[in-house]
Coordinates of C-alpha atoms in Angstrom, one line a residue:
A1 CA 88.4 68.3 78.4
Y2 CA 91.8 69.7 79.2
T3 CA 91.9 73.4 80.0
G4 CA 94.9 75.7 80.4
S5 CA 98.5 75.9 79.4
I6 CA 100.6 72.9 78.4
Y7 CA 104.3 72.7 78.7
P8 CA 105.5 69.9 76.3
G9 CA 109.0 69.9 77.6
D10 CA 107.8 69.3 81.2
Q11 CA 104.5 67.5 80.6
R12 CA 103.8 64.4 78.5
P13 CA 100.9 64.9 76.2
D14 CA 102.4 62.1 74.0
L15 CA 101.3 59.6 76.7
L16 CA 97.8 60.9 76.4
F17 CA 97.8 60.7 72.6
A18 CA 99.2 57.2 72.7
A19 CA 96.4 56.2 75.1
L20 CA 93.7 57.7 72.9
E21 CA 95.2 56.0 69.9
Q22 CA 95.0 52.6 71.6
V23 CA 91.4 53.1 72.8
I24 CA 90.1 54.4 69.5
R25 CA 91.8 51.7 67.4
E26 CA 90.5 49.0 69.7
R27 CA 87.0 50.3 69.2
G28 CA 87.3 50.4 65.4
G29 CA 85.0 52.4 63.2
T30 CA 85.6 55.6 61.3
T31 CA 84.2 58.0 63.9
P32 CA 86.1 58.2 67.2
P33 CA 83.9 57.2 70.2
L34 CA 85.0 60.2 72.2
E35 CA 86.2 63.7 71.8
L36 CA 89.0 65.5 73.8
I37 CA 88.7 69.2 73.8
F38 CA 91.8 71.3 74.5
A39 CA 91.2 74.9 75.5
G40 CA 93.8 77.6 76.2
T41 CA 96.9 75.4 75.8
G42 CA 99.0 78.2 74.2
R43 CA 100.6 75.4 72.2
D44 CA 97.9 74.3 69.8
A45 CA 100.1 74.1 66.7
E46 CA 102.8 72.2 68.6
L47 CA 100.3 69.7 70.0
Q48 CA 98.6 69.3 66.6
A49 CA 102.0 68.4 65.2
S50 CA 102.6 65.9 68.0
V51 CA 99.2 64.2 67.8
A52 CA 99.7 63.8 64.0
A53 CA 101.9 60.8 64.8
F54 CA 98.7 59.2 66.3
P55 CA 96.2 59.5 63.5
A56 CA 93.2 57.9 65.3
A57 CA 93.8 60.2 68.3
A58 CA 94.2 63.2 66.1
R59 CA 90.6 62.7 64.8
A60 CA 89.4 62.8 68.4
C61 CA 91.2 66.0 69.5
R62 CA 89.6 69.4 69.1
F63 CA 91.6 72.6 69.8
V64 CA 89.6 75.7 70.7
G65 CA 92.3 78.2 71.5
R66 CA 92.2 80.6 74.4
V67 CA 88.9 81.1 76.2
P68 CA 88.0 83.5 79.0
P69 CA 88.4 82.1 82.5
A70 CA 84.7 81.8 83.1
E71 CA 84.3 79.8 79.9
A72 CA 87.2 77.4 80.9
L73 CA 85.4 76.8 84.2
R74 CA 82.1 76.1 82.4
M75 CA 83.9 73.7 80.1
Q76 CA 85.3 71.9 83.1
R77 CA 81.8 71.5 84.6
D78 CA 80.3 70.4 81.3
A79 CA 82.9 67.8 80.5
D80 CA 82.3 64.1 81.2
A81 CA 85.8 63.9 82.5
L82 CA 88.9 66.0 82.9
I83 CA 92.6 65.4 81.9
L84 CA 95.4 66.6 84.0
L85 CA 99.0 66.4 82.7
N86 CA 101.4 66.3 85.7
C87 CA 104.7 68.0 85.4
T88 CA 107.7 65.6 85.2
N89 CA 110.6 67.9 86.0
P90 CA 109.9 69.6 89.3
S91 CA 112.5 72.1 90.6
P92 CA 111.8 72.8 94.2
G93 CA 114.8 75.1 94.4
E94 CA 113.2 77.3 91.8
G95 CA 109.7 77.0 93.3
T96 CA 108.4 74.7 90.6
L97 CA 105.8 72.2 91.9
S98 CA 105.3 68.8 90.5
Y99 CA 101.6 69.1 90.0
P100 CA 99.6 71.7 88.0
A101 CA 97.6 74.3 90.0
K102 CA 94.7 73.6 87.7
A103 CA 94.1 70.5 89.9
F104 CA 92.3 72.8 92.3
E105 CA 89.9 74.1 89.6
Y106 CA 89.3 70.6 88.5
L107 CA 88.4 69.5 92.0
N108 CA 85.8 72.2 92.1
A109 CA 84.3 71.0 88.8
G110 CA 83.1 67.8 90.3
R111 CA 84.2 65.6 87.3
P112 CA 86.4 62.5 87.3
I113 CA 90.0 63.4 86.7
L114 CA 92.7 61.3 84.9
A115 CA 96.2 62.5 85.6
L116 CA 99.3 61.3 83.8
P117 CA 102.0 60.4 84.3
R118 CA 102.5 59.9 88.0
D119 CA 103.5 63.0 89.9
P120 CA 107.2 62.6 90.7
G121 CA 106.6 64.4 94.0
A122 CA 103.6 62.1 94.7
W123 CA 101.6 65.0 96.2
G124 CA 99.3 65.2 93.2
D125 CA 98.7 61.4 93.2
R126 CA 97.8 61.6 96.9
L127 CA 95.5 64.6 96.3
L128 CA 93.4 62.5 93.8
E129 CA 93.4 59.5 96.1
T130 CA 92.4 61.3 99.3
T131 CA 89.7 63.3 97.5
R132 CA 88.6 60.3 95.4
A133 CA 88.2 62.8 92.6
G134 CA 90.2 60.8 90.1
T135 CA 93.1 58.5 89.3
T136 CA 96.6 58.7 88.1
A137 CA 98.0 56.6 85.3
E138 CA 101.7 55.8 85.2
S139 CA 101.8 55.0 81.4
A140 CA 99.9 55.2 78.2
D141 CA 98.6 51.7 78.6
A142 CA 97.3 52.5 82.1
A143 CA 95.7 55.6 80.8
A144 CA 94.1 53.6 78.0
R145 CA 92.6 51.2 80.5
V146 CA 91.0 54.1 82.4
L147 CA 89.7 55.8 79.2
A148 CA 88.3 52.5 78.0
S149 CA 86.6 51.8 81.3
W150 CA 85.1 55.3 81.3
L151 CA 84.0 54.9 77.7
D152 CA 82.3 51.6 78.5
E153 CA 80.5 53.2 81.5
W154 CA 79.4 56.2 79.4
E155 CA 78.0 53.9 76.7
R156 CA 76.0 52.0 79.3
T157 CA 74.8 54.9 81.4
D158 CA 75.3 58.0 79.4
G159 CA 77.7 59.3 82.0
I160 CA 80.8 58.6 84.1
S161 CA 80.4 58.1 87.8
Y162 CA 82.1 60.6 90.2
A163 CA 82.9 59.6 93.7
G164 CA 84.6 62.8 94.9
D165 CA 84.6 63.3 98.7
R166 CA 83.2 66.9 99.0
T167 CA 84.4 67.2 102.6
E168 CA 87.9 66.4 101.7
I169 CA 87.8 68.5 98.6
E170 CA 86.6 71.5 100.7
R171 CA 89.9 71.4 102.5
Y172 CA 91.5 72.8 99.4
S173 CA 88.9 75.5 98.8
Q174 CA 90.0 79.2 98.8
P175 CA 88.2 80.0 102.1
R176 CA 89.8 77.1 103.9
Q177 CA 93.2 77.7 102.5
A178 CA 92.9 81.5 103.3
A179 CA 92.2 80.5 106.9
V180 CA 95.2 78.2 107.0
L181 CA 97.4 81.0 105.6
G182 CA 95.9 83.5 108.0
A183 CA 96.7 81.2 111.0
L184 CA 100.3 80.8 109.8
L185 CA 100.7 84.6 109.5
D186 CA 99.1 85.1 113.0
R187 CA 101.6 82.6 114.3
A188 CA 104.5 84.4 112.6
V189 CA 103.4 87.7 114.1
D190 CA 103.1 86.1 117.6
I191 CA 106.6 84.6 117.3
H192 CA 108.1 87.9 116.1
T193 CA 106.3 89.8 118.9
A194 CA 107.5 87.4 121.5
R195 CA 111.1 87.8 120.4
T196 CA 111.0 91.6 120.2
P197 CA 112.2 93.3 123.4

């Protein structure tokens, strides 16, 4: 599943579609061996036009439009795996990060994550590596290898293994991050108070 907005000018759904096309064609048959659900992209018509260039992938993609936040979270938990499209044109000067904030929702879902392409700032790649929640693919071919491996495992076991490190993932939870922010604010107050005559 992929949930949330997509920004085609900054993200590369074409890499995902090319990877799907490769995997589905290699498997053969008329029915795709997997389904990729897109929910809440805000760009369904644009994505459907883009995936039309990949006819096998187009048969595997389902667009469900906007869903309430609770439904998006349920879809993440119910999915066998999650797709994360990294941003490719970060602009730190304007406050734009190179990884999508939905990565934190995905961590909480407890499902393997495939992110693509590599995060130009590398932070998102390190997040998946240190939490062991997923992997990053630098190209359509690399993503196809991950998808094929997951599909093989799913066909053997009726699932995809997940090795996320809950202790490391908890570092990014709202309570832990609120505590970090609170400590920073306390420090700022202490520094300001010490400088005030």
